[in-house]
mmCIF file of C-alpha atoms in Angstrom:
data_model
loop_
_atom_site.group_PDB
_atom_site.id
_atom_site.type_symbol
_atom_site.label_atom_id
_atom_site.label_comp_id
_atom_site.label_asym_id
_atom_site.label_seq_id
_atom_site.Cartn_x
_atom_site.Cartn_y
_atom_site.Cartn_z
ATOM 1 C CA ALA R 120 111.422 44.472 46.127
ATOM 2 C CA GLY R 121 107.681 44.152 46.221
ATOM 3 C CA ALA R 122 105.097 41.551 45.427
ATOM 4 C CA THR R 123 102.593 41.914 42.629
ATOM 5 C CA ASP R 124 98.886 42.461 43.194
ATOM 6 C CA ALA R 125 97.374 39.753 40.991
ATOM 7 C CA THR R 126 94.095 41.649 40.579
ATOM 8 C CA ALA R 127 95.679 44.810 39.186
ATOM 9 C CA ASN R 128 99.175 43.630 38.236
ATOM 10 C CA ARG R 129 100.847 46.482 40.084
ATOM 11 C CA PRO R 130 103.478 46.560 42.847
ATOM 12 C CA VAL R 131 102.375 46.087 46.445
ATOM 13 C CA PRO R 132 104.595 47.489 49.227
ATOM 14 C CA VAL R 133 106.438 44.974 51.363
ATOM 15 C CA GLY R 134 106.855 45.399 55.103
ATOM 16 C CA ARG R 135 103.839 47.638 55.727
ATOM 17 C CA GLY R 136 100.607 46.511 57.261
ATOM 18 C CA GLY R 137 99.770 42.790 57.575
ATOM 19 C CA ARG R 138 102.041 40.317 59.303
ATOM 20 C CA GLY R 139 103.298 42.978 61.676
ATOM 21 C CA GLY R 140 105.367 44.894 59.118
ATOM 22 C CA ARG R 141 108.203 42.379 59.403
ATOM 23 C CA GLY R 142 109.228 42.737 55.779
ATOM 24 C CA LEU R 143 107.211 39.759 54.567
ATOM 25 C CA ALA R 144 105.340 40.043 51.314
ATOM 26 C CA PRO R 145 101.552 39.954 51.580
ATOM 27 C CA PRO R 146 99.900 36.777 50.357
ATOM 28 C CA LYS R 147 99.150 36.573 46.640
ATOM 29 C CA LEU R 148 95.641 37.734 45.848
ATOM 30 C CA SER R 149 93.479 35.542 43.685
ATOM 31 C CA ARG R 150 91.054 37.060 41.239
ATOM 32 C CA GLY R 151 87.500 36.988 42.552
ATOM 33 C CA PRO R 152 84.274 38.694 41.617
ATOM 34 C CA ASP R 153 84.397 42.452 41.068
ATOM 35 C CA LEU R 154 82.814 43.959 44.176
ATOM 36 C CA GLY R 155 83.033 47.526 42.904
ATOM 37 C CA TYR R 156 85.936 48.539 45.161
ATOM 38 C CA ALA R 157 89.488 49.499 44.275
ATOM 39 C CA TYR R 158 92.608 49.329 46.437
ATOM 40 C CA GLN R 159 94.197 52.709 47.116
ATOM 41 C CA LEU R 160 97.762 52.701 48.400
ATOM 42 C CA ASP R 161 97.727 56.030 50.279
ATOM 43 C CA PRO R 162 94.112 57.208 50.683
ATOM 44 C CA LEU R 163 94.822 59.396 53.730
ATOM 45 C CA PRO R 164 98.147 61.143 53.113
ATOM 46 C CA LEU R 165 99.837 62.987 55.952
ATOM 47 C CA PRO R 166 101.354 66.452 55.514
ATOM 48 C CA ALA R 167 105.049 66.919 54.782
ATOM 49 C CA GLY R 168 107.189 66.019 57.777
ATOM 50 C CA MET R 169 104.713 63.467 59.154
ATOM 51 C CA GLU R 170 104.609 59.802 58.279
ATOM 52 C CA TYR R 171 102.898 56.603 59.284
ATOM 53 C CA ALA R 172 105.245 54.227 61.079
ATOM 54 C CA GLY R 173 103.869 51.327 59.043
ATOM 55 C CA HIS R 174 101.374 50.151 61.654
ATOM 56 C CA VAL R 175 97.928 51.666 61.395
ATOM 57 C CA SER R 176 96.108 49.716 64.074
ATOM 58 C CA SER R 177 92.588 51.109 63.760
ATOM 59 C CA VAL R 178 90.362 53.547 61.885
ATOM 60 C CA ALA R 179 86.977 54.973 62.908
ATOM 61 C CA ILE R 180 84.528 57.499 61.469
ATOM 62 C CA ASP R 181 82.501 59.949 63.575
ATOM 63 C CA SER R 182 78.958 61.222 63.001
ATOM 64 C CA ARG R 183 80.236 64.075 60.799
ATOM 65 C CA GLY R 184 82.138 61.740 58.505
ATOM 66 C CA HIS R 185 85.536 62.666 59.953
ATOM 67 C CA ILE R 186 88.043 59.833 59.779
ATOM 68 C CA PHE R 187 90.274 59.148 62.799
ATOM 69 C CA VAL R 188 93.383 57.029 62.296
ATOM 70 C CA PHE R 189 95.075 55.472 65.338
ATOM 71 C CA HIS R 190 98.561 54.304 64.471
ATOM 72 C CA ARG R 191 101.731 53.208 66.171
ATOM 73 C CA SER R 192 103.610 56.339 65.325
ATOM 74 C CA LEU R 193 107.136 57.563 65.255
ATOM 75 C CA PRO R 194 108.033 59.813 68.217
ATOM 76 C CA THR R 195 107.718 62.883 65.959
ATOM 77 C CA THR R 196 104.222 62.036 64.662
ATOM 78 C CA PRO R 197 100.965 62.191 66.632
ATOM 79 C CA GLU R 198 99.309 58.805 67.210
ATOM 80 C CA LEU R 199 95.853 60.116 66.350
ATOM 81 C CA VAL R 200 95.217 61.892 63.092
ATOM 82 C CA GLU R 201 91.948 63.330 61.838
ATOM 83 C CA PHE R 202 90.828 63.725 58.244
ATOM 84 C CA GLY R 203 87.687 65.383 56.902
ATOM 85 C CA PRO R 204 85.046 63.596 54.841
ATOM 86 C CA ASP R 205 87.035 64.759 51.780
ATOM 87 C CA GLN R 206 90.052 62.739 53.094
ATOM 88 C CA LYS R 207 92.077 65.926 53.656
ATOM 89 C CA PHE R 208 94.252 66.121 56.785
ATOM 90 C CA ILE R 209 92.779 68.276 59.562
ATOM 91 C CA ARG R 210 95.046 67.694 62.549
ATOM 92 C CA GLY R 211 97.032 65.274 64.607
ATOM 93 C CA PHE R 212 97.117 64.921 68.359
ATOM 94 C CA SER R 213 99.079 62.737 70.702
ATOM 95 C CA TYR R 214 97.922 59.976 72.959
ATOM 96 C CA ARG R 215 101.091 58.214 74.021
ATOM 97 C CA ALA R 216 100.064 54.573 74.149
ATOM 98 C CA VAL R 217 102.582 51.853 74.851
ATOM 99 C CA ARG R 218 101.036 49.887 71.969
ATOM 100 C CA GLY R 219 97.828 51.385 70.646
ATOM 101 C CA HIS R 220 95.426 48.798 69.302
ATOM 102 C CA SER R 221 91.909 50.041 68.527
ATOM 103 C CA ILE R 222 89.644 53.063 68.345
ATOM 104 C CA LEU R 223 85.877 53.230 68.676
ATOM 105 C CA ILE R 224 83.728 56.350 68.364
ATOM 106 C CA ASP R 225 80.539 56.427 70.436
ATOM 107 C CA ARG R 226 77.203 58.165 69.739
ATOM 108 C CA GLN R 227 78.475 61.380 71.352
ATOM 109 C CA ASP R 228 81.589 61.315 69.138
ATOM 110 C CA ASN R 229 83.897 60.467 72.041
ATOM 111 C CA LEU R 230 86.948 58.383 71.169
ATOM 112 C CA TRP R 231 87.607 55.098 72.993
ATOM 113 C CA LEU R 232 91.235 53.959 72.614
ATOM 114 C CA THR R 233 92.772 50.694 73.726
ATOM 115 C CA ASP R 234 96.414 50.521 74.762
ATOM 116 C CA GLN R 235 97.289 46.858 74.423
ATOM 117 C CA ASN R 236 100.563 46.831 76.341
ATOM 118 C CA GLY R 237 99.737 49.812 78.541
ATOM 119 C CA GLY R 238 96.751 47.964 80.028
ATOM 120 C CA THR R 239 94.162 50.734 79.601
ATOM 121 C CA VAL R 240 91.055 51.803 77.745
ATOM 122 C CA THR R 241 90.765 55.592 77.517
ATOM 123 C CA LYS R 242 87.652 57.591 76.685
ATOM 124 C CA MET R 243 88.379 61.103 75.416
ATOM 125 C CA THR R 244 86.571 63.904 73.661
ATOM 126 C CA ARG R 245 87.284 64.485 70.010
ATOM 127 C CA ASP R 246 89.380 67.451 71.212
ATOM 128 C CA GLY R 247 91.642 65.150 73.233
ATOM 129 C CA ALA R 248 90.372 65.794 76.784
ATOM 130 C CA VAL R 249 90.517 62.547 78.771
ATOM 131 C CA LEU R 250 87.147 61.679 80.336
ATOM 132 C CA THR R 251 87.730 58.157 81.670
ATOM 133 C CA VAL R 252 90.586 55.670 81.997
ATOM 134 C CA ILE R 253 89.753 52.016 82.658
ATOM 135 C CA GLY R 254 92.664 49.956 83.966
ATOM 136 C CA THR R 255 95.992 51.159 85.347
ATOM 137 C CA GLN R 256 98.660 52.451 82.976
ATOM 138 C CA GLY R 257 101.633 50.112 82.892
ATOM 139 C CA LYS R 258 100.043 47.376 85.017
ATOM 140 C CA GLN R 259 98.334 44.288 83.671
ATOM 141 C CA GLY R 260 96.318 41.761 85.609
ATOM 142 C CA ASP R 261 92.864 40.501 86.485
ATOM 143 C CA TRP R 262 89.815 42.657 87.094
ATOM 144 C CA ASP R 263 88.540 41.524 90.491
ATOM 145 C CA GLU R 264 86.018 43.805 92.221
ATOM 146 C CA GLN R 265 86.141 41.856 95.507
ATOM 147 C CA ALA R 266 89.909 42.191 95.711
ATOM 148 C CA GLY R 267 89.796 45.831 94.566
ATOM 149 C CA SER R 268 91.855 44.992 91.486
ATOM 150 C CA ARG R 269 90.840 46.876 88.360
ATOM 151 C CA LEU R 270 93.523 45.747 85.946
ATOM 152 C CA LEU R 271 93.238 44.640 82.322
ATOM 153 C CA TRP R 272 95.188 42.053 80.313
ATOM 154 C CA GLN R 273 96.142 43.531 76.949
ATOM 155 C CA PRO R 274 92.902 45.357 76.077
ATOM 156 C CA MET R 275 92.426 44.821 72.345
ATOM 157 C CA SER R 276 89.038 46.353 71.539
ATOM 158 C CA VAL R 277 85.988 47.863 73.165
ATOM 159 C CA ALA R 278 82.272 47.684 72.350
ATOM 160 C CA LEU R 279 79.442 49.710 73.866
ATOM 161 C CA ALA R 280 75.932 48.383 74.441
ATOM 162 C CA ALA R 281 72.860 50.584 73.983
ATOM 163 C CA ASN R 282 72.299 50.504 77.769
ATOM 164 C CA GLY R 283 75.821 51.846 78.470
ATOM 165 C CA ASP R 284 77.537 48.556 79.312
ATOM 166 C CA ILE R 285 81.176 48.444 78.225
ATOM 167 C CA PHE R 286 82.680 45.266 76.783
ATOM 168 C CA ILE R 287 86.458 44.951 76.541
ATOM 169 C CA SER R 288 88.177 42.104 74.725
ATOM 170 C CA MET R 289 91.529 41.307 76.238
ATOM 171 C CA GLY R 290 94.721 39.516 75.357
ATOM 172 C CA HIS R 291 95.841 36.941 72.906
ATOM 173 C CA GLY R 292 95.098 34.097 75.334
ATOM 174 C CA GLY R 293 96.587 32.607 78.466
ATOM 175 C CA GLU R 294 97.468 35.863 80.228
ATOM 176 C CA SER R 295 95.008 35.715 83.119
ATOM 177 C CA ALA R 296 96.065 34.396 86.500
ATOM 178 C CA ALA R 297 92.484 33.213 87.053
ATOM 179 C CA PRO R 298 91.826 29.478 86.562
#
């Protein structure tokens, strides 16, 4: 059974997206001002034989208008999928994250992917070639240059400054061993 979207009076799927896909109905929507946007249930459909696992964690658009979807996929579906500006599927490619969380596309159209439970941030070309990995796959901990420790606690997102500095947000709180 599904909930009803109060703004359009149509069914809303239950168990996909918000609240971790745990089968809970999304909150009821109240009618607000018309902002000129419409909700589309499946704007980026996958080809036959591929499906979203219910957890799209992040979406980013490159300089050509190509849309990259990073999702927590089924073993048979690539985690990264690319669509053209016309929203037509182009390709999928795998990046086996433990728990993929976010994607950022930089000025050179490189993809930056965070693996929340894998403890890494990976920079790769749009063709999938890995350029840089920050952190150590499968190990989480504190980043401490003096101790030679370059570990991350649940990297959630990444931001890039104009001067090249990299900012990584980490964890849901309380993970660090540091005081």
